Amino acid sequence: MNVVGTSAKRIDGIEKVTGSAEFTTDIVLPRMIHAKLKRSPYAHAKILNIDTTKAEQMPGVRAVITAADLPDIRLGILTLDEHLLAHDKTRLVGEPVAAVAADTPEIARAACEQIEVEYEELPPLFDPEEAIRLDPPVVLHEEYEEYEKLLELAEMDERPPNLWQAYRIRHGDIDAAFKKAEDEGGHIIENRYATGYVHTACMEPHGAVAQWSSDGTLTLWAGGQSPYIARDGLAKALDLSPSKVRVIVPFVGGAFGGKLTVKEGAIAAALARKARRPVKIILTRAEDLSATAARTPFIFDIKDAVTKDGILIGRKVTSILWGGGYSGEGILKPIFSTHLYPGSYRLAALWVDSYGVYTNRVSGGALRGYGCAESAWAVETQMDIIARKCDIDAVELRINNLLNEGERTAITMPAHAFSAHECLTKCADAIEWETPSESLEHPWYRGKGIALGNKYSFAPTASSTELKVHEDASCELRTSAVDLGQGAYTILTQIVADEFGIEIDKVKLVTPDTAITPFDHVAGSSRQTFHTGNATRMACDDAKRQIRELAAPKLEAHPDDLEVSGGRISVKGSSKSIEVEDLFVVEMLAGKRPADVEVIGKATWEVSASPHDPNTGQGEEPMAYMGHGAQAAEVEVNVETGQVRIRKFVSAIDVGKAMNPQGVEMQNYGGGCMGIGIALHEDMCFDASGEMTNASLMDYKIPSIIEMPLKEYMESIIVEVPHQHGPYGAKGAGEIVVVPTSPAIGNAIYDAIGVRIWDQPLTPEKVVKAWKEKTASGNGSES
Amino acid sequence: MIDCQYLEPTTVSEACTLLAEHGDDAKVVAGGQSMAILLRNGLIQPSHLISIQHVSGLEDIVASDEGVKIGAKVTLDRLIGIGETHPTLRALDDVINELADQQIRNFATLGGAICEAHPASDITVVLSTLNASVKLASAGGERVVSMCDFVTGAFATAAQSDELLTEVVVPSFDLGSAAAAHRRFVLRAGDYPVVGVGAFVSLDGSGGCQDARIVVGNCSSAPAHAQEAETRLKGHSIVGNNGAIAEAGELAASHVAPSSDPMAPSEYKIDLVNVLTREALAEAVARATG
């Protein structure tokens, strides 16, 4: 039975298409009430007093809470800097300061309006370059030094008071590299790039349902990415033992990195405890867009030393991640984004200073590509500029700089299953790279661009699974892996079916519930196929071992001589066999149980890694694996309106082994669409007070299907270079598909009209402005 | 939760009586597409919603000597391809065929779209370009107001609180020598435009411009005639005269003062007025001569 590697149907497809799939918002419990949050209208203010009297007296209001009702505990991923409800200060517009639970959402909202909060406005700080100064105009966290931190920053003489992350890479002799480029007729190429404010904007907004049982156990239903991160976060926030928290993950309507923690779930839980009733909270679209973590901007200053033959010999980068009021889930981005500075390229010298700073804007979070999609924008645009400067074809230049299998990058990541070359050339072939774009009639211009990308999958990490075998030979996989839409449940089902040689419909999944399913780190960092896939295979092996041991006496054979497939246990090389069912015995009240013990296979797959030295960026193997991919775009640009149409788009990614080729194809298309949105359209806008001004799906421009190339002009290429540790050789596909998109499009725009736009998104207005500047100056040359 | 009374008259006169009774506290709802957004955003808080869903006689599209009359309750979906049956409405096709999406067009009505008076509405722009007028009914009788006078500002119209818009009339013109076109630029399909421009030209026998109307949308609170551009063209050669059309574009652009918003800065909107005015004019001339 070869189920792995086939485009098996999505096992959640029918439920989702018919509307029977249960999401958090569908959950209704007896006596359940509804929560709303009172949010700060100020980006930066002291909270002098909160008066909840009027709200509490409203009919239908069951509980009102403020920070005073919660344990005085700061939360966070690695720097614990954030209270569940603003404590004495608010550091961004929309920060929750109080919460109400009432019989209806409308009453709760009306009650929020009756809560009187007395603020003392403080000057807000929005500019990251002001924020990073040693003498900034405003300090957001006066007590930063006292915060609990699980992370070491790079050493510095004096920490700028708004800095929450500092990381350095010191590899090779950087001065010598620049000197060599200068002395030997090479090039020094220096540019500044910026990414924009992007939101995950999932179809399903953030939400949760919380219920307490009489023994003091909290059950929380929340569509998140990790039931265990959620469980531990809830336990910490509410000062509970983790065993007293049960997290159940229903179907999830998209996450993309935005649902790692369950802040609003913890607030709902606190309200439920006070009201002694189950509480549901579902954020509105405006709240979801404006007050949950976003992909906040990076500023990159990159300086490259290149020989006259186009060989990259040195790179110096300073980057600032424009963080928000709290370090949030973006805490590791200044570190992880550095993987793209070498990327797939050999670099003799790399010198990086990467920072993250607080500002009074929305906190930085994760979004598909965690740092890599941002740094790829700078690096892969830079590669295009280098190619043009050296007058070498952009594909050839990249190939000339690629690592070889077995080498290590400048940050010690081994080049294993190194498929950059194959991804790049297949992508170039598909876009007919050698053939220049046709000329169109003014004001339309056509051009092609290409970019390479990488996406690490982080370590250390672990996944555990359990596999129970029933008497009808069906298998039940218990996993805390989450299907966010990426297809994890289908792939895990395929693995079990494959390992047991049974039909897919004989595999049942027990989905994330911390009371039942074992630990799995997170549905993030493109890790479920790789890690949970490995754990699932191992649990299958363990269950099969138990079955062989149970069957051995019956078959009068050694367990090692038995094989389990298709519901039968047979003696290798003989016709002797029994059915799995024969291992079960009938009990007195006509139930069945296995002859010996329950057949439950268990396994934990673990990848260890030691953190790199934050002062040098050097160490042992830092990540679980590295994904490779290339994308190319042909665009049509109208220089009068600035419109950019994607005429053709190609995405070639290496997945090691396509567990479900159609699933990979959908990642290529879906990721491409998201990447196109990030490159050209999406931009969270803020007014001078720090409030988001386009917090609706009408105004926040997620592209529609019309903005996508037609299906026949969108090509998915699957590259399969097996990874030594991947299950069946497989690697993840979920994030690499958005990494090269922006630079591929930006490079195509340059090819079409000869202008660079340095800051994302590449909106029509910026295209027109850049074109006007170019035509005014009479040339389009660049340094 | 919207706390208001929902009234369902069945005739125009009943609707007018209810409007007279409740005055400013009442709002008329037809398809509900704009109303739902206005209510949700708290832009209006009526105590009474008067639904005209069951009012009959507002759903016809009729050609007459006066022109084409379109009932207020005609959905935008029904207007798809209207230029094929009523060629003087061809410019409406430029707008409706790309407007919003099928679900919205299924319940949005023409009357509703006009009465919302959204500053970025393409419909009010194209109807102004076509010199359309609207018929307003009240307990006291009927009156006709030209589109240009009807929209008085952002979300503001000349309708009195006791008046019901019942019909839109698009006057006839000689298809052999006149035509209109509309051009818009959207950041994403289905969105309100950053800028929309409508152009109408009627030609004399020798390629000269007898009359011109150029209406710009989303650069001020209501659709605005680009009078300087219109003046530049009237009485001058326009067929085959790209210079005149380019000048008209420049003139239209130099006389708008749009404000910046999250969609686009003012400077870019001005650029678009120039481009779209040219494109709409060129298309109108092509249609008039084609």
Short mmCIF file of C-alpha atoms in Angstrom, two decimals, chain A residues 438-446 635-645 752-753, chain B residues 185 279:
data_model
loop_
_atom_site.label_atom_id
_atom_site.label_comp_id
_atom_site.label_asym_id
_atom_site.label_seq_id
_atom_site.Cartn_x
_atom_site.Cartn_y
_atom_site.Cartn_z
CA GLU A 438 8.12 40.96 -25.07
CA SER A 439 7.86 44.70 -25.48
CA LEU A 440 4.41 46.13 -24.98
CA GLU A 441 2.95 49.46 -25.98
CA HIS A 442 3.56 52.39 -23.60
CA PRO A 443 2.49 52.75 -20.78
CA TRP A 444 2.79 48.98 -20.29
CA TYR A 445 6.14 47.26 -19.79
CA ARG A 446 6.95 43.63 -19.16
CA VAL A 635 5.13 41.20 -14.48
CA GLU A 636 3.39 43.84 -16.52
CA VAL A 637 3.80 47.35 -15.20
CA ASN A 638 1.76 50.38 -16.18
CA VAL A 639 4.00 53.39 -15.55
CA GLU A 640 1.08 55.82 -15.60
CA THR A 641 -1.13 54.16 -13.01
CA GLY A 642 1.59 52.12 -11.34
CA GLN A 643 -0.43 48.95 -11.69
CA VAL A 644 1.60 45.76 -11.51
CA ARG A 645 0.01 42.65 -12.97
CA ALA A 752 10.38 45.91 -16.81
CA ILE A 753 10.87 49.59 -16.03
CA PHE B 185 -8.52 52.52 -10.95
CA GLU B 279 -8.55 57.23 -21.13
#
